[in-house]
Amino acid sequence: MKVLMLNGSANRNGNTYRALKEIGIQLEKEGIEYEIFQMGGGAVRDCIGCRQCTEQGCIFTDDTVNEFIAKAKEADGFVFGTPVYYAHPSGRVLSFLDRVFYSSGRIFAFKPGASVAVARRGGTSASFDAMNKYFGISQMPVAGSTYWNLVHGAKPGEAELDAEGLQTMRNLARNLAWMMKCFEKGAQAGIALPQAERGNSTNFIR
Protein backbone atom coordinates (compact mmCIF):
# COMPACT_ATOMS: atom_id res chain seq x y z
CA MET A 1 0.00 0.00 0.00
CA LYS A 2 1.11 3.54 -0.71
CA VAL A 3 0.17 7.04 0.41
CA LEU A 4 0.62 9.93 -2.01
CA MET A 5 1.20 13.29 -0.32
CA LEU A 6 1.04 16.70 -1.96
CA ASN A 7 3.35 19.47 -0.79
CA GLY A 8 1.34 22.56 -1.71
CA SER A 9 4.19 24.90 -0.83
CA ALA A 10 6.55 26.42 -3.37
CA ASN A 11 9.28 25.83 -0.78
CA ARG A 12 10.39 22.25 -1.37
CA ASN A 13 12.00 21.80 2.05
CA GLY A 14 10.06 24.16 4.29
CA ASN A 15 7.74 23.56 7.21
CA THR A 16 4.94 22.04 5.12
CA TYR A 17 7.39 19.47 3.79
CA ARG A 18 8.61 18.78 7.34
CA ALA A 19 5.05 18.09 8.52
CA LEU A 20 4.47 15.68 5.63
CA LYS A 21 7.83 14.03 6.22
CA GLU A 22 6.87 13.29 9.82
CA ILE A 23 3.77 11.52 8.53
CA GLY A 24 5.88 9.59 6.05
CA ILE A 25 8.37 8.42 8.66
CA GLN A 26 5.54 7.00 10.76
CA LEU A 27 3.84 5.43 7.74
CA GLU A 28 7.00 3.51 6.96
CA LYS A 29 7.02 2.19 10.52
CA GLU A 30 3.48 0.97 9.85
CA GLY A 31 4.65 -0.87 6.73
CA ILE A 32 3.20 1.61 4.23
CA GLU A 33 5.12 3.33 1.44
CA TYR A 34 4.78 7.04 0.77
CA GLU A 35 5.75 9.66 -1.77
CA ILE A 36 5.77 13.43 -1.34
CA PHE A 37 4.79 15.08 -4.62
CA GLN A 38 6.34 18.53 -4.93
CA MET A 39 4.25 21.20 -6.64
CA GLY A 40 7.28 23.45 -6.82
CA GLY A 41 7.18 27.12 -7.72
CA GLY A 42 5.93 26.97 -11.31
CA ALA A 43 2.72 28.58 -12.51
CA VAL A 44 -0.53 26.67 -11.91
CA ARG A 45 -3.67 27.33 -13.94
CA ASP A 46 -7.09 27.74 -12.37
CA CYS A 47 -9.87 25.35 -13.30
CA ILE A 48 -12.09 27.22 -15.78
CA GLY A 49 -14.85 24.61 -16.02
CA CYS A 50 -14.24 24.07 -19.73
CA ARG A 51 -15.46 20.43 -19.54
CA GLN A 52 -12.64 19.31 -21.82
CA CYS A 53 -11.18 16.80 -19.34
CA THR A 54 -9.48 13.73 -20.83
CA GLU A 55 -8.71 10.20 -19.69
CA GLN A 56 -5.37 11.55 -18.48
CA GLY A 57 -7.01 14.34 -16.48
CA CYS A 58 -6.98 18.04 -17.36
CA ILE A 59 -6.78 19.15 -20.99
CA PHE A 60 -4.06 21.65 -20.05
CA THR A 61 -0.67 19.98 -19.79
CA ASP A 62 1.68 22.87 -19.00
CA ASP A 63 2.00 22.02 -15.32
CA THR A 64 2.14 18.90 -13.13
CA VAL A 65 -1.58 18.28 -12.52
CA ASN A 66 -1.78 15.25 -14.83
CA GLU A 67 1.46 13.84 -13.46
CA PHE A 68 -0.12 13.91 -10.01
CA ILE A 69 -3.32 12.29 -11.33
CA ALA A 70 -1.34 9.44 -12.85
CA LYS A 71 0.28 8.76 -9.48
CA ALA A 72 -3.04 9.14 -7.66
CA LYS A 73 -4.57 6.33 -9.71
CA GLU A 74 -2.04 3.94 -8.18
CA ALA A 75 -2.17 5.29 -4.61
CA ASP A 76 -4.22 3.88 -1.74
CA GLY A 77 -4.38 6.98 0.49
CA PHE A 78 -3.65 10.70 0.38
CA VAL A 79 -2.43 13.64 2.43
CA PHE A 80 -2.66 17.19 1.08
CA GLY A 81 -0.43 19.77 2.76
CA THR A 82 -0.71 23.53 2.45
CA PRO A 83 1.03 26.56 3.87
CA VAL A 84 -1.33 29.23 5.20
CA TYR A 85 -1.43 32.57 3.39
CA TYR A 86 -3.80 35.26 4.65
CA ALA A 87 -5.73 32.77 6.83
CA HIS A 88 -6.40 30.54 3.85
CA PRO A 89 -4.68 27.74 1.91
CA SER A 90 -2.24 28.64 -0.81
CA GLY A 91 -4.15 29.75 -3.91
CA ARG A 92 -1.87 27.53 -5.95
CA VAL A 93 -2.75 24.36 -4.07
CA LEU A 94 -6.47 25.11 -4.40
CA SER A 95 -6.15 25.70 -8.15
CA PHE A 96 -4.15 22.49 -8.44
CA LEU A 97 -6.65 20.38 -6.49
CA ASP A 98 -9.65 21.98 -8.19
CA ARG A 99 -8.37 20.70 -11.53
CA VAL A 100 -7.34 17.32 -10.14
CA PHE A 101 -10.77 16.65 -8.64
CA TYR A 102 -12.82 18.28 -11.39
CA SER A 103 -11.20 16.11 -14.03
CA SER A 104 -10.53 12.92 -12.07
CA GLY A 105 -12.46 12.96 -8.82
CA ARG A 106 -13.77 9.41 -9.16
CA ILE A 107 -10.31 7.86 -8.90
CA PHE A 108 -10.22 9.01 -5.24
CA ALA A 109 -13.44 7.29 -4.18
CA PHE A 110 -13.14 5.07 -1.08
CA LYS A 111 -9.46 5.92 -0.61
CA PRO A 112 -8.83 7.63 2.76
CA GLY A 113 -7.44 11.14 2.83
CA ALA A 114 -6.29 13.82 5.23
CA SER A 115 -5.14 17.41 5.00
CA VAL A 116 -2.47 19.33 6.87
CA ALA A 117 -2.15 23.10 7.34
CA VAL A 118 1.08 24.84 8.36
CA ALA A 119 1.30 28.46 9.50
CA ARG A 120 3.29 30.93 11.53
CA ARG A 121 0.32 31.52 13.79
CA GLY A 122 -3.31 32.07 12.66
CA GLY A 123 -5.50 30.75 9.87
CA THR A 124 -4.72 27.06 10.26
CA SER A 125 -8.22 25.91 11.23
CA ALA A 126 -9.85 27.78 8.33
CA SER A 127 -7.28 26.37 5.91
CA PHE A 128 -7.72 22.85 7.28
CA ASP A 129 -11.48 23.16 6.81
CA ALA A 130 -11.13 24.37 3.21
CA MET A 131 -8.78 21.54 2.28
CA ASN A 132 -11.13 18.91 3.72
CA LYS A 133 -13.91 19.91 1.30
CA TYR A 134 -12.36 17.79 -1.45
CA PHE A 135 -12.88 14.57 0.51
CA GLY A 136 -16.60 14.82 1.18
CA ILE A 137 -17.59 15.36 -2.45
CA SER A 138 -15.47 12.42 -3.66
CA GLN A 139 -16.61 9.60 -1.34
CA MET A 140 -13.31 9.68 0.52
CA PRO A 141 -13.15 8.55 4.17
CA VAL A 142 -11.26 11.13 6.25
CA ALA A 143 -8.52 10.18 8.69
CA GLY A 144 -8.32 12.24 11.85
CA SER A 145 -5.76 12.65 14.61
CA THR A 146 -5.61 13.65 18.27
CA TYR A 147 -5.86 17.35 17.35
CA TRP A 148 -6.58 19.22 14.15
CA ASN A 149 -3.85 18.49 11.61
CA LEU A 150 -1.88 21.68 12.19
CA VAL A 151 1.81 22.46 12.52
CA HIS A 152 3.26 25.86 13.36
CA GLY A 153 6.43 27.48 12.09
CA ALA A 154 7.44 30.48 9.98
CA LYS A 155 11.07 30.14 8.98
CA PRO A 156 12.22 26.80 7.53
CA GLY A 157 13.06 24.47 10.39
CA GLU A 158 10.75 26.01 12.97
CA ALA A 159 8.19 23.22 12.57
CA GLU A 160 10.79 21.05 14.29
CA LEU A 161 10.06 22.99 17.49
CA ASP A 162 6.31 22.29 17.44
CA ALA A 163 6.32 19.08 19.48
CA GLU A 164 2.53 18.86 19.63
CA GLY A 165 2.17 19.49 15.91
CA LEU A 166 4.61 16.73 15.00
CA GLN A 167 2.92 14.41 17.50
CA THR A 168 -0.37 15.13 15.73
CA MET A 169 1.25 14.18 12.42
CA ARG A 170 2.47 10.85 13.81
CA ASN A 171 -0.95 10.01 15.22
CA LEU A 172 -2.53 10.98 11.91
CA ALA A 173 -0.18 8.57 10.13
CA ARG A 174 -1.09 5.76 12.54
CA ASN A 175 -4.80 6.36 12.02
CA LEU A 176 -4.44 6.58 8.24
CA ALA A 177 -2.43 3.36 8.16
CA TRP A 178 -5.04 1.60 10.32
CA MET A 179 -7.85 2.69 8.01
CA MET A 180 -6.01 1.52 4.92
CA LYS A 181 -5.27 -1.87 6.47
CA CYS A 182 -8.92 -2.26 7.50
CA PHE A 183 -10.09 -1.45 3.98
CA GLU A 184 -7.64 -3.95 2.54
CA LYS A 185 -8.91 -6.67 4.90
CA GLY A 186 -12.48 -5.79 3.98
CA ALA A 187 -11.73 -6.17 0.28
CA GLN A 188 -10.04 -9.50 0.93
CA ALA A 189 -13.13 -10.63 2.83
CA GLY A 190 -15.30 -9.84 -0.16
CA ILE A 191 -17.03 -6.75 1.20
CA ALA A 192 -18.16 -4.85 -1.89
CA LEU A 193 -17.83 -1.08 -2.23
CA PRO A 194 -21.11 0.85 -2.04
CA GLN A 195 -22.70 1.74 -5.36
CA ALA A 196 -23.33 5.45 -5.85
CA GLU A 197 -26.45 6.73 -7.61
CA ARG A 198 -25.77 9.08 -10.50
CA GLY A 199 -27.82 11.20 -12.85
CA ASN A 200 -29.89 13.57 -10.72
CA SER A 201 -28.69 17.17 -10.70
CA THR A 202 -31.23 19.49 -9.10
CA ASN A 203 -30.91 23.12 -10.14
CA PHE A 204 -33.65 25.58 -9.27
CA ILE A 205 -31.97 28.50 -11.00
CA ARG A 206 -33.24 29.04 -14.56
PDB file of C-alpha atoms in Angstrom:
ATOM      1  CA  MET A   1       0.000   0.000   0.000  1.00  0.00           C
ATOM      2  CA  LYS A   2       1.112   3.536  -0.708  1.00  0.00           C
ATOM      3  CA  VAL A   3       0.172   7.044   0.410  1.00  0.00           C
ATOM      4  CA  LEU A   4       0.616   9.926  -2.008  1.00  0.00           C
ATOM      5  CA  MET A   5       1.203  13.291  -0.318  1.00  0.00           C
ATOM      6  CA  LEU A   6       1.038  16.698  -1.960  1.00  0.00           C
ATOM      7  CA  ASN A   7       3.348  19.465  -0.792  1.00  0.00           C
ATOM      8  CA  GLY A   8       1.342  22.559  -1.710  1.00  0.00           C
ATOM      9  CA  SER A   9       4.194  24.897  -0.827  1.00  0.00           C
ATOM     10  CA  ALA A  10       6.549  26.419  -3.367  1.00  0.00           C
ATOM     11  CA  ASN A  11       9.281  25.828  -0.780  1.00  0.00           C
ATOM     12  CA  ARG A  12      10.395  22.246  -1.373  1.00  0.00           C
ATOM     13  CA  ASN A  13      12.004  21.798   2.046  1.00  0.00           C
ATOM     14  CA  GLY A  14      10.063  24.159   4.286  1.00  0.00           C
ATOM     15  CA  ASN A  15       7.744  23.564   7.210  1.00  0.00           C
ATOM     16  CA  THR A  16       4.935  22.040   5.116  1.00  0.00           C
ATOM     17  CA  TYR A  17       7.392  19.468   3.793  1.00  0.00           C
ATOM     18  CA  ARG A  18       8.608  18.782   7.345  1.00  0.00           C
ATOM     19  CA  ALA A  19       5.053  18.085   8.516  1.00  0.00           C
ATOM     20  CA  LEU A  20       4.469  15.679   5.632  1.00  0.00           C
ATOM     21  CA  LYS A  21       7.827  14.029   6.222  1.00  0.00           C
ATOM     22  CA  GLU A  22       6.865  13.286   9.822  1.00  0.00           C
ATOM     23  CA  ILE A  23       3.769  11.517   8.532  1.00  0.00           C
ATOM     24  CA  GLY A  24       5.884   9.585   6.049  1.00  0.00           C
ATOM     25  CA  ILE A  25       8.370   8.418   8.659  1.00  0.00           C
ATOM     26  CA  GLN A  26       5.544   6.999  10.757  1.00  0.00           C
ATOM     27  CA  LEU A  27       3.838   5.427   7.737  1.00  0.00           C
ATOM     28  CA  GLU A  28       7.000   3.506   6.957  1.00  0.00           C
ATOM     29  CA  LYS A  29       7.023   2.190  10.522  1.00  0.00           C
ATOM     30  CA  GLU A  30       3.478   0.968   9.849  1.00  0.00           C
ATOM     31  CA  GLY A  31       4.651  -0.867   6.734  1.00  0.00           C
ATOM     32  CA  ILE A  32       3.197   1.609   4.229  1.00  0.00           C
ATOM     33  CA  GLU A  33       5.119   3.328   1.435  1.00  0.00           C
ATOM     34  CA  TYR A  34       4.783   7.041   0.766  1.00  0.00           C
ATOM     35  CA  GLU A  35       5.754   9.663  -1.770  1.00  0.00           C
ATOM     36  CA  ILE A  36       5.765  13.434  -1.339  1.00  0.00           C
ATOM     37  CA  PHE A  37       4.788  15.083  -4.617  1.00  0.00           C
ATOM     38  CA  GLN A  38       6.336  18.531  -4.928  1.00  0.00           C
ATOM     39  CA  MET A  39       4.245  21.196  -6.640  1.00  0.00           C
ATOM     40  CA  GLY A  40       7.281  23.452  -6.821  1.00  0.00           C
ATOM     41  CA  GLY A  41       7.183  27.120  -7.723  1.00  0.00           C
ATOM     42  CA  GLY A  42       5.931  26.972 -11.313  1.00  0.00           C
ATOM     43  CA  ALA A  43       2.719  28.579 -12.512  1.00  0.00           C
ATOM     44  CA  VAL A  44      -0.528  26.672 -11.908  1.00  0.00           C
ATOM     45  CA  ARG A  45      -3.670  27.327 -13.940  1.00  0.00           C
ATOM     46  CA  ASP A  46      -7.090  27.744 -12.371  1.00  0.00           C
ATOM     47  CA  CYS A  47      -9.867  25.348 -13.303  1.00  0.00           C
ATOM     48  CA  ILE A  48     -12.094  27.225 -15.781  1.00  0.00           C
ATOM     49  CA  GLY A  49     -14.849  24.606 -16.021  1.00  0.00           C
ATOM     50  CA  CYS A  50     -14.241  24.073 -19.728  1.00  0.00           C
ATOM     51  CA  ARG A  51     -15.459  20.432 -19.540  1.00  0.00           C
ATOM     52  CA  GLN A  52     -12.639  19.310 -21.817  1.00  0.00           C
ATOM     53  CA  CYS A  53     -11.179  16.799 -19.341  1.00  0.00           C
ATOM     54  CA  THR A  54      -9.482  13.731 -20.827  1.00  0.00           C
ATOM     55  CA  GLU A  55      -8.715  10.197 -19.688  1.00  0.00           C
ATOM     56  CA  GLN A  56      -5.371  11.553 -18.478  1.00  0.00           C
ATOM     57  CA  GLY A  57      -7.007  14.340 -16.478  1.00  0.00           C
ATOM     58  CA  CYS A  58      -6.982  18.037 -17.361  1.00  0.00           C
ATOM     59  CA  ILE A  59      -6.779  19.150 -20.987  1.00  0.00           C
ATOM     60  CA  PHE A  60      -4.056  21.654 -20.047  1.00  0.00           C
ATOM     61  CA  THR A  61      -0.666  19.983 -19.794  1.00  0.00           C
ATOM     62  CA  ASP A  62       1.679  22.868 -18.995  1.00  0.00           C
ATOM     63  CA  ASP A  63       2.002  22.018 -15.315  1.00  0.00           C
ATOM     64  CA  THR A  64       2.144  18.897 -13.125  1.00  0.00           C
ATOM     65  CA  VAL A  65      -1.584  18.278 -12.520  1.00  0.00           C
ATOM     66  CA  ASN A  66      -1.778  15.253 -14.826  1.00  0.00           C
ATOM     67  CA  GLU A  67       1.457  13.841 -13.456  1.00  0.00           C
ATOM     68  CA  PHE A  68      -0.122  13.906 -10.013  1.00  0.00           C
ATOM     69  CA  ILE A  69      -3.323  12.295 -11.327  1.00  0.00           C
ATOM     70  CA  ALA A  70      -1.338   9.439 -12.848  1.00  0.00           C
ATOM     71  CA  LYS A  71       0.281   8.762  -9.483  1.00  0.00           C
ATOM     72  CA  ALA A  72      -3.042   9.140  -7.658  1.00  0.00           C
ATOM     73  CA  LYS A  73      -4.572   6.335  -9.711  1.00  0.00           C
ATOM     74  CA  GLU A  74      -2.044   3.939  -8.180  1.00  0.00           C
ATOM     75  CA  ALA A  75      -2.171   5.294  -4.615  1.00  0.00           C
ATOM     76  CA  ASP A  76      -4.225   3.881  -1.738  1.00  0.00           C
ATOM     77  CA  GLY A  77      -4.376   6.975   0.493  1.00  0.00           C
ATOM     78  CA  PHE A  78      -3.653  10.702   0.380  1.00  0.00           C
ATOM     79  CA  VAL A  79      -2.430  13.637   2.435  1.00  0.00           C
ATOM     80  CA  PHE A  80      -2.658  17.187   1.084  1.00  0.00           C
ATOM     81  CA  GLY A  81      -0.428  19.769   2.763  1.00  0.00           C
ATOM     82  CA  THR A  82      -0.712  23.533   2.448  1.00  0.00           C
ATOM     83  CA  PRO A  83       1.029  26.558   3.870  1.00  0.00           C
ATOM     84  CA  VAL A  84      -1.332  29.229   5.200  1.00  0.00           C
ATOM     85  CA  TYR A  85      -1.427  32.570   3.390  1.00  0.00           C
ATOM     86  CA  TYR A  86      -3.804  35.263   4.655  1.00  0.00           C
ATOM     87  CA  ALA A  87      -5.735  32.770   6.830  1.00  0.00           C
ATOM     88  CA  HIS A  88      -6.402  30.543   3.845  1.00  0.00           C
ATOM     89  CA  PRO A  89      -4.679  27.741   1.913  1.00  0.00           C
ATOM     90  CA  SER A  90      -2.239  28.636  -0.814  1.00  0.00           C
ATOM     91  CA  GLY A  91      -4.148  29.748  -3.908  1.00  0.00           C
ATOM     92  CA  ARG A  92      -1.869  27.531  -5.949  1.00  0.00           C
ATOM     93  CA  VAL A  93      -2.754  24.359  -4.075  1.00  0.00           C
ATOM     94  CA  LEU A  94      -6.467  25.105  -4.400  1.00  0.00           C
ATOM     95  CA  SER A  95      -6.155  25.703  -8.150  1.00  0.00           C
ATOM     96  CA  PHE A  96      -4.150  22.487  -8.439  1.00  0.00           C
ATOM     97  CA  LEU A  97      -6.647  20.383  -6.486  1.00  0.00           C
ATOM     98  CA  ASP A  98      -9.655  21.980  -8.193  1.00  0.00           C
ATOM     99  CA  ARG A  99      -8.369  20.700 -11.529  1.00  0.00           C
ATOM    100  CA  VAL A 100      -7.344  17.321 -10.136  1.00  0.00           C
ATOM    101  CA  PHE A 101     -10.769  16.649  -8.642  1.00  0.00           C
ATOM    102  CA  TYR A 102     -12.816  18.284 -11.388  1.00  0.00           C
ATOM    103  CA  SER A 103     -11.196  16.109 -14.025  1.00  0.00           C
ATOM    104  CA  SER A 104     -10.533  12.921 -12.069  1.00  0.00           C
ATOM    105  CA  GLY A 105     -12.457  12.960  -8.820  1.00  0.00           C
ATOM    106  CA  ARG A 106     -13.765   9.411  -9.156  1.00  0.00           C
ATOM    107  CA  ILE A 107     -10.312   7.865  -8.896  1.00  0.00           C
ATOM    108  CA  PHE A 108     -10.215   9.009  -5.241  1.00  0.00           C
ATOM    109  CA  ALA A 109     -13.444   7.285  -4.180  1.00  0.00           C
ATOM    110  CA  PHE A 110     -13.140   5.067  -1.082  1.00  0.00           C
ATOM    111  CA  LYS A 111      -9.465   5.924  -0.612  1.00  0.00           C
ATOM    112  CA  PRO A 112      -8.826   7.634   2.755  1.00  0.00           C
ATOM    113  CA  GLY A 113      -7.439  11.136   2.828  1.00  0.00           C
ATOM    114  CA  ALA A 114      -6.290  13.820   5.226  1.00  0.00           C
ATOM    115  CA  SER A 115      -5.144  17.408   5.001  1.00  0.00           C
ATOM    116  CA  VAL A 116      -2.467  19.333   6.870  1.00  0.00           C
ATOM    117  CA  ALA A 117      -2.151  23.104   7.342  1.00  0.00           C
ATOM    118  CA  VAL A 118       1.080  24.843   8.362  1.00  0.00           C
ATOM    119  CA  ALA A 119       1.304  28.460   9.504  1.00  0.00           C
ATOM    120  CA  ARG A 120       3.295  30.928  11.533  1.00  0.00           C
ATOM    121  CA  ARG A 121       0.317  31.524  13.794  1.00  0.00           C
ATOM    122  CA  GLY A 122      -3.313  32.072  12.660  1.00  0.00           C
ATOM    123  CA  GLY A 123      -5.498  30.745   9.870  1.00  0.00           C
ATOM    124  CA  THR A 124      -4.716  27.063  10.257  1.00  0.00           C
ATOM    125  CA  SER A 125      -8.217  25.911  11.225  1.00  0.00           C
ATOM    126  CA  ALA A 126      -9.847  27.777   8.332  1.00  0.00           C
ATOM    127  CA  SER A 127      -7.279  26.371   5.913  1.00  0.00           C
ATOM    128  CA  PHE A 128      -7.721  22.848   7.281  1.00  0.00           C
ATOM    129  CA  ASP A 129     -11.480  23.163   6.813  1.00  0.00           C
ATOM    130  CA  ALA A 130     -11.131  24.375   3.208  1.00  0.00           C
ATOM    131  CA  MET A 131      -8.784  21.537   2.281  1.00  0.00           C
ATOM    132  CA  ASN A 132     -11.128  18.913   3.724  1.00  0.00           C
ATOM    133  CA  LYS A 133     -13.906  19.912   1.304  1.00  0.00           C
ATOM    134  CA  TYR A 134     -12.360  17.788  -1.445  1.00  0.00           C
ATOM    135  CA  PHE A 135     -12.885  14.575   0.505  1.00  0.00           C
ATOM    136  CA  GLY A 136     -16.600  14.824   1.177  1.00  0.00           C
ATOM    137  CA  ILE A 137     -17.586  15.356  -2.449  1.00  0.00           C
ATOM    138  CA  SER A 138     -15.466  12.424  -3.657  1.00  0.00           C
ATOM    139  CA  GLN A 139     -16.614   9.595  -1.342  1.00  0.00           C
ATOM    140  CA  MET A 140     -13.312   9.677   0.523  1.00  0.00           C
ATOM    141  CA  PRO A 141     -13.151   8.552   4.173  1.00  0.00           C
ATOM    142  CA  VAL A 142     -11.264  11.131   6.249  1.00  0.00           C
ATOM    143  CA  ALA A 143      -8.517  10.183   8.688  1.00  0.00           C
ATOM    144  CA  GLY A 144      -8.321  12.243  11.850  1.00  0.00           C
ATOM    145  CA  SER A 145      -5.762  12.647  14.608  1.00  0.00           C
ATOM    146  CA  THR A 146      -5.606  13.651  18.267  1.00  0.00           C
ATOM    147  CA  TYR A 147      -5.859  17.353  17.355  1.00  0.00           C
ATOM    148  CA  TRP A 148      -6.579  19.221  14.151  1.00  0.00           C
ATOM    149  CA  ASN A 149      -3.851  18.487  11.607  1.00  0.00           C
ATOM    150  CA  LEU A 150      -1.884  21.681  12.193  1.00  0.00           C
ATOM    151  CA  VAL A 151       1.809  22.464  12.525  1.00  0.00           C
ATOM    152  CA  HIS A 152       3.255  25.865  13.358  1.00  0.00           C
ATOM    153  CA  GLY A 153       6.427  27.475  12.092  1.00  0.00           C
ATOM    154  CA  ALA A 154       7.437  30.478   9.980  1.00  0.00           C
ATOM    155  CA  LYS A 155      11.066  30.142   8.975  1.00  0.00           C
ATOM    156  CA  PRO A 156      12.220  26.799   7.535  1.00  0.00           C
ATOM    157  CA  GLY A 157      13.059  24.472  10.392  1.00  0.00           C
ATOM    158  CA  GLU A 158      10.746  26.010  12.972  1.00  0.00           C
ATOM    159  CA  ALA A 159       8.194  23.219  12.574  1.00  0.00           C
ATOM    160  CA  GLU A 160      10.791  21.048  14.291  1.00  0.00           C
ATOM    161  CA  LEU A 161      10.061  22.993  17.486  1.00  0.00           C
ATOM    162  CA  ASP A 162       6.312  22.291  17.440  1.00  0.00           C
ATOM    163  CA  ALA A 163       6.320  19.081  19.479  1.00  0.00           C
ATOM    164  CA  GLU A 164       2.531  18.859  19.626  1.00  0.00           C
ATOM    165  CA  GLY A 165       2.166  19.490  15.911  1.00  0.00           C
ATOM    166  CA  LEU A 166       4.608  16.728  14.997  1.00  0.00           C
ATOM    167  CA  GLN A 167       2.920  14.410  17.502  1.00  0.00           C
ATOM    168  CA  THR A 168      -0.369  15.127  15.727  1.00  0.00           C
ATOM    169  CA  MET A 169       1.255  14.177  12.419  1.00  0.00           C
ATOM    170  CA  ARG A 170       2.468  10.851  13.805  1.00  0.00           C
ATOM    171  CA  ASN A 171      -0.954  10.010  15.223  1.00  0.00           C
ATOM    172  CA  LEU A 172      -2.527  10.977  11.910  1.00  0.00           C
ATOM    173  CA  ALA A 173      -0.176   8.569  10.131  1.00  0.00           C
ATOM    174  CA  ARG A 174      -1.089   5.759  12.535  1.00  0.00           C
ATOM    175  CA  ASN A 175      -4.803   6.363  12.015  1.00  0.00           C
ATOM    176  CA  LEU A 176      -4.439   6.583   8.241  1.00  0.00           C
ATOM    177  CA  ALA A 177      -2.426   3.358   8.165  1.00  0.00           C
ATOM    178  CA  TRP A 178      -5.039   1.604  10.321  1.00  0.00           C
ATOM    179  CA  MET A 179      -7.852   2.693   8.009  1.00  0.00           C
ATOM    180  CA  MET A 180      -6.010   1.518   4.918  1.00  0.00           C
ATOM    181  CA  LYS A 181      -5.270  -1.874   6.472  1.00  0.00           C
ATOM    182  CA  CYS A 182      -8.918  -2.259   7.503  1.00  0.00           C
ATOM    183  CA  PHE A 183     -10.094  -1.450   3.981  1.00  0.00           C
ATOM    184  CA  GLU A 184      -7.642  -3.954   2.537  1.00  0.00           C
ATOM    185  CA  LYS A 185      -8.907  -6.666   4.898  1.00  0.00           C
ATOM    186  CA  GLY A 186     -12.480  -5.790   3.980  1.00  0.00           C
ATOM    187  CA  ALA A 187     -11.730  -6.174   0.282  1.00  0.00           C
ATOM    188  CA  GLN A 188     -10.039  -9.503   0.926  1.00  0.00           C
ATOM    189  CA  ALA A 189     -13.134 -10.627   2.834  1.00  0.00           C
ATOM    190  CA  GLY A 190     -15.301  -9.835  -0.162  1.00  0.00           C
ATOM    191  CA  ILE A 191     -17.031  -6.745   1.201  1.00  0.00           C
ATOM    192  CA  ALA A 192     -18.158  -4.849  -1.886  1.00  0.00           C
ATOM    193  CA  LEU A 193     -17.828  -1.079  -2.227  1.00  0.00           C
ATOM    194  CA  PRO A 194     -21.111   0.848  -2.043  1.00  0.00           C
ATOM    195  CA  GLN A 195     -22.697   1.744  -5.356  1.00  0.00           C
ATOM    196  CA  ALA A 196     -23.334   5.450  -5.850  1.00  0.00           C
ATOM    197  CA  GLU A 197     -26.446   6.727  -7.609  1.00  0.00           C
ATOM    198  CA  ARG A 198     -25.770   9.079 -10.499  1.00  0.00           C
ATOM    199  CA  GLY A 199     -27.821  11.197 -12.847  1.00  0.00           C
ATOM    200  CA  ASN A 200     -29.889  13.572 -10.722  1.00  0.00           C
ATOM    201  CA  SER A 201     -28.686  17.174 -10.705  1.00  0.00           C
ATOM    202  CA  THR A 202     -31.231  19.492  -9.099  1.00  0.00           C
ATOM    203  CA  ASN A 203     -30.910  23.116 -10.141  1.00  0.00           C
ATOM    204  CA  PHE A 204     -33.652  25.585  -9.268  1.00  0.00           C
ATOM    205  CA  ILE A 205     -31.971  28.503 -10.997  1.00  0.00           C
ATOM    206  CA  ARG A 206     -33.237  29.038 -14.557  1.00  0.00           C
TER     207      ARG A 206
END
